Amino acid sequence: MRILVQKFGGTSVATAENRRQAATRIREARERGYHPVVVVSAMGRQGDPYATDTLLVRACEERAAIDRREMALLLNCGEIISAVFMVQTLAAAGLPAMAFTGGQSGILTEARYEDARILAINPERIIKCLKEEKIAVVAGFQGVSRDGEFTTLGRGGSDITAAALGVALQAEAVEIFTDVEGVMTADPRLVPQARPVRVMTYNDLCEMAHQGAKVIHPRAVEIAGAGRVPLRIRSTFSGGEGTLVTDRPKSAAPGETAITGDRTVTGLAHTGEMARIELTSGEDLNRSDLVLEVFRLLAEAGISLDMIQVSPKTISFIIKEAHYRQAFSLLAKTGLKMDAATGFAKVAVTGAGMRGVPGVMARVVQALKKAGAPIFQTTDSHTSIACLVREEDLSRVLLALHEEFDLAGEADGQKNGDY
Ligand code: ADP
Ligand code: MG
């Protein structure tokens, strides 16, 4: 059985017209000989009577707070409603389908209500549905724990559902449908010149996603890569080929096999709404327990840090602006001198092929200088260089880097074929 997993994000299922567009993509897959397994995100938009936000507000009119268990149940409803609607759309188009919750799809997760990891999948009910020549429509973003509790997979969790089902069902590929033409060289909302990347490796996409490109959840890329299932990020609306993510070598010329390599710079990613904190001491911090105290206080509060730098007299890092006030008051207790501010964005140049290539940092600095944007902090790995800039400089910085690394240039010649 040739299985294709097709995931549709929020915008793709938001309206009846959009769901009909999604149905067209599903029909095309059937016509190409696939058994589609469709994964859907919630369709509710703020203000809709059935949207999760609306339901949450209503539930909290009864009582100001809601327990995590009931919150998870409420959140599960969003994707379930969406799956039922999608079945209706498909059936109306002459495509018989059945809706499944995460639990009915056999998705077993850790016993935590938020950000639960998928532990295993037993997709027997899905397979039975496909054998009956029906399309399986799975509610994304959810699973059940061993003791039968409903869990949620965290923001962007439907991508994870799709990738994990793709591996469990040994699908030929997983298609992630969204509102853009694929993985672009930068967020198209900020860089109009951004173009879709035709083919890239799991490595490269994973790095971009970790650095903030929100087009796909990084964990979904890891799962697909580990299971060696090709991913394709495509537009629901244009039906274009989008971006193929694979490590599989392609034939170069007759008798030759080209090895798929990572590009030096694949794209740009950014994360906004960050705060920077710098703590300084007149004395060597290594002589006291202050370094430990700082990180322990933040860990106990569940605040995650990035761009961490520790030197004898200073500790600096960034956190989400949402955690700023809490972190500020916790750290005030240490007695260290604190220099803290909100309004930062982290911009990363990514590409697994940059390891060992000299001069990438010089080009990054040159681009930021051209954009007139001061750098507040940097970090790097063998697959990325990230700079902290002021949020107000963000779009100029992205444009300058996009130009410096010629990302709007010729699309790489590879033509996408079948999987
Ligand atoms: P969905 O609801 O379909 O999951 P998301 O909003 O999660 O869609 O992701 C798609 C959005 O990701 C796009 O509209 C785009 O603004 C944003 N985005 C950020 N970086 C990139 C990138 N490098 N390539 C494509 N889209 C990106
Ligand atoms: Mg998404």
PDB file of C-alpha atoms and ligand atoms in Angstrom, residues 7-13 41-42 45 155-156 158-159 176-190 194-197 205 208-209 212-217 233-234 236 243 267-270, ligand 1:
ATOM      1  CA  LYS A   7      -0.847  17.662   6.939  1.00  0.00           C
ATOM      2  CA  PHE A   8      -2.913  20.834   6.668  1.00  0.00           C
ATOM      3  CA  GLY A   9      -2.140  23.771   8.970  1.00  0.00           C
ATOM      4  CA  GLY A  10      -4.510  26.284  10.536  1.00  0.00           C
ATOM      5  CA  THR A  11      -5.074  28.543   7.519  1.00  0.00           C
ATOM      6  CA  SER A  12      -5.551  25.562   5.211  1.00  0.00           C
ATOM      7  CA  VAL A  13      -8.601  24.377   7.158  1.00  0.00           C
ATOM      8  CA  SER A  41      -4.652  21.489  12.849  1.00  0.00           C
ATOM      9  CA  ALA A  42      -7.424  23.375  14.644  1.00  0.00           C
ATOM     10  CA  ARG A  45      -9.794  31.668  14.598  1.00  0.00           C
ATOM     11  CA  ARG A 155       2.798  24.502  19.609  1.00  0.00           C
ATOM     12  CA  GLY A 156       3.198  23.281  16.042  1.00  0.00           C
ATOM     13  CA  SER A 158       0.432  18.753  14.215  1.00  0.00           C
ATOM     14  CA  ASP A 159       3.700  18.739  12.252  1.00  0.00           C
ATOM     15  CA  ILE A 176       3.215  19.648   5.061  1.00  0.00           C
ATOM     16  CA  PHE A 177       0.697  22.028   3.487  1.00  0.00           C
ATOM     17  CA  THR A 178       0.732  25.650   4.571  1.00  0.00           C
ATOM     18  CA  ASP A 179       0.103  29.204   3.366  1.00  0.00           C
ATOM     19  CA  VAL A 180       3.509  29.791   1.712  1.00  0.00           C
ATOM     20  CA  GLU A 181       5.263  28.176  -1.266  1.00  0.00           C
ATOM     21  CA  GLY A 182       7.591  26.027   0.835  1.00  0.00           C
ATOM     22  CA  VAL A 183      10.615  26.652   3.008  1.00  0.00           C
ATOM     23  CA  MET A 184      11.719  30.118   1.967  1.00  0.00           C
ATOM     24  CA  THR A 185      15.220  31.589   2.243  1.00  0.00           C
ATOM     25  CA  ALA A 186      13.808  33.908   4.969  1.00  0.00           C
ATOM     26  CA  ASP A 187      10.401  34.666   6.467  1.00  0.00           C
ATOM     27  CA  PRO A 188       8.491  36.090   3.476  1.00  0.00           C
ATOM     28  CA  ARG A 189       6.537  38.384   5.788  1.00  0.00           C
ATOM     29  CA  LEU A 190       9.741  40.324   6.438  1.00  0.00           C
ATOM     30  CA  ALA A 194      12.677  35.438  -0.187  1.00  0.00           C
ATOM     31  CA  ARG A 195      12.313  32.484  -2.543  1.00  0.00           C
ATOM     32  CA  PRO A 196      11.409  28.872  -1.920  1.00  0.00           C
ATOM     33  CA  VAL A 197      14.263  26.429  -1.502  1.00  0.00           C
ATOM     34  CA  LEU A 205      15.809  22.517   7.789  1.00  0.00           C
ATOM     35  CA  MET A 208      16.464  26.759  10.453  1.00  0.00           C
ATOM     36  CA  ALA A 209      13.484  25.557  12.465  1.00  0.00           C
ATOM     37  CA  GLY A 212      12.973  30.274  14.676  1.00  0.00           C
ATOM     38  CA  ALA A 213      11.731  29.661  11.108  1.00  0.00           C
ATOM     39  CA  LYS A 214       8.245  28.708  12.172  1.00  0.00           C
ATOM     40  CA  VAL A 215       7.236  26.996   8.932  1.00  0.00           C
ATOM     41  CA  ILE A 216       7.715  23.560  10.545  1.00  0.00           C
ATOM     42  CA  HIS A 217       8.351  22.180  14.040  1.00  0.00           C
ATOM     43  CA  ILE A 233       6.579  21.590   2.446  1.00  0.00           C
ATOM     44  CA  ARG A 234       4.002  22.934  -0.023  1.00  0.00           C
ATOM     45  CA  THR A 236      -2.338  24.275  -0.151  1.00  0.00           C
ATOM     46  CA  THR A 243      10.465  22.197  -0.878  1.00  0.00           C
ATOM     47  CA  GLY A 267      18.571  30.567   4.755  1.00  0.00           C
ATOM     48  CA  LEU A 268      17.885  33.050   7.510  1.00  0.00           C
ATOM     49  CA  ALA A 269      15.763  32.542  10.582  1.00  0.00           C
ATOM     50  CA  HIS A 270      14.823  34.880  13.391  1.00  0.00           C
TER      51      HIS A 270
HETATM   52  P1  ADP B   1       0.524  26.431   9.563  1.00  0.00           P
HETATM   53  O1  ADP B   1      -0.656  26.975  10.283  1.00  0.00           O
HETATM   54  O2  ADP B   1       0.199  25.962   8.172  1.00  0.00           O
HETATM   55  O3  ADP B   1       1.283  25.402  10.352  1.00  0.00           O
HETATM   56  P2  ADP B   1       2.523  28.396  10.254  1.00  0.00           P
HETATM   57  O4  ADP B   1       2.000  29.770  10.506  1.00  0.00           O
HETATM   58  O5  ADP B   1       2.864  27.546  11.435  1.00  0.00           O
HETATM   59  O6  ADP B   1       1.487  27.651   9.294  1.00  0.00           O
HETATM   60  O7  ADP B   1       3.820  28.461   9.326  1.00  0.00           O
HETATM   61  C1  ADP B   1       3.787  29.155   8.082  1.00  0.00           C
HETATM   62  C2  ADP B   1       4.358  30.542   8.252  1.00  0.00           C
HETATM   63  O8  ADP B   1       5.730  30.449   8.625  1.00  0.00           O
HETATM   64  C3  ADP B   1       4.386  31.361   7.001  1.00  0.00           C
HETATM   65  O9  ADP B   1       3.184  32.053   6.807  1.00  0.00           O
HETATM   66  C4  ADP B   1       5.589  32.301   7.200  1.00  0.00           C
HETATM   67  O10 ADP B   1       5.208  33.613   7.561  1.00  0.00           O
HETATM   68  C5  ADP B   1       6.336  31.699   8.373  1.00  0.00           C
HETATM   69  N1  ADP B   1       7.755  31.510   8.076  1.00  0.00           N
HETATM   70  C6  ADP B   1       8.790  31.922   8.854  1.00  0.00           C
HETATM   71  N2  ADP B   1       9.962  31.612   8.304  1.00  0.00           N
HETATM   72  C7  ADP B   1       9.696  30.972   7.153  1.00  0.00           C
HETATM   73  C8  ADP B   1      10.515  30.396   6.141  1.00  0.00           C
HETATM   74  N3  ADP B   1      11.837  30.415   6.199  1.00  0.00           N
HETATM   75  N4  ADP B   1       9.898  29.812   5.089  1.00  0.00           N
HETATM   76  C9  ADP B   1       8.547  29.770   5.023  1.00  0.00           C
HETATM   77  N5  ADP B   1       7.726  30.311   5.939  1.00  0.00           N
HETATM   78  C10 ADP B   1       8.286  30.901   7.001  1.00  0.00           C
END
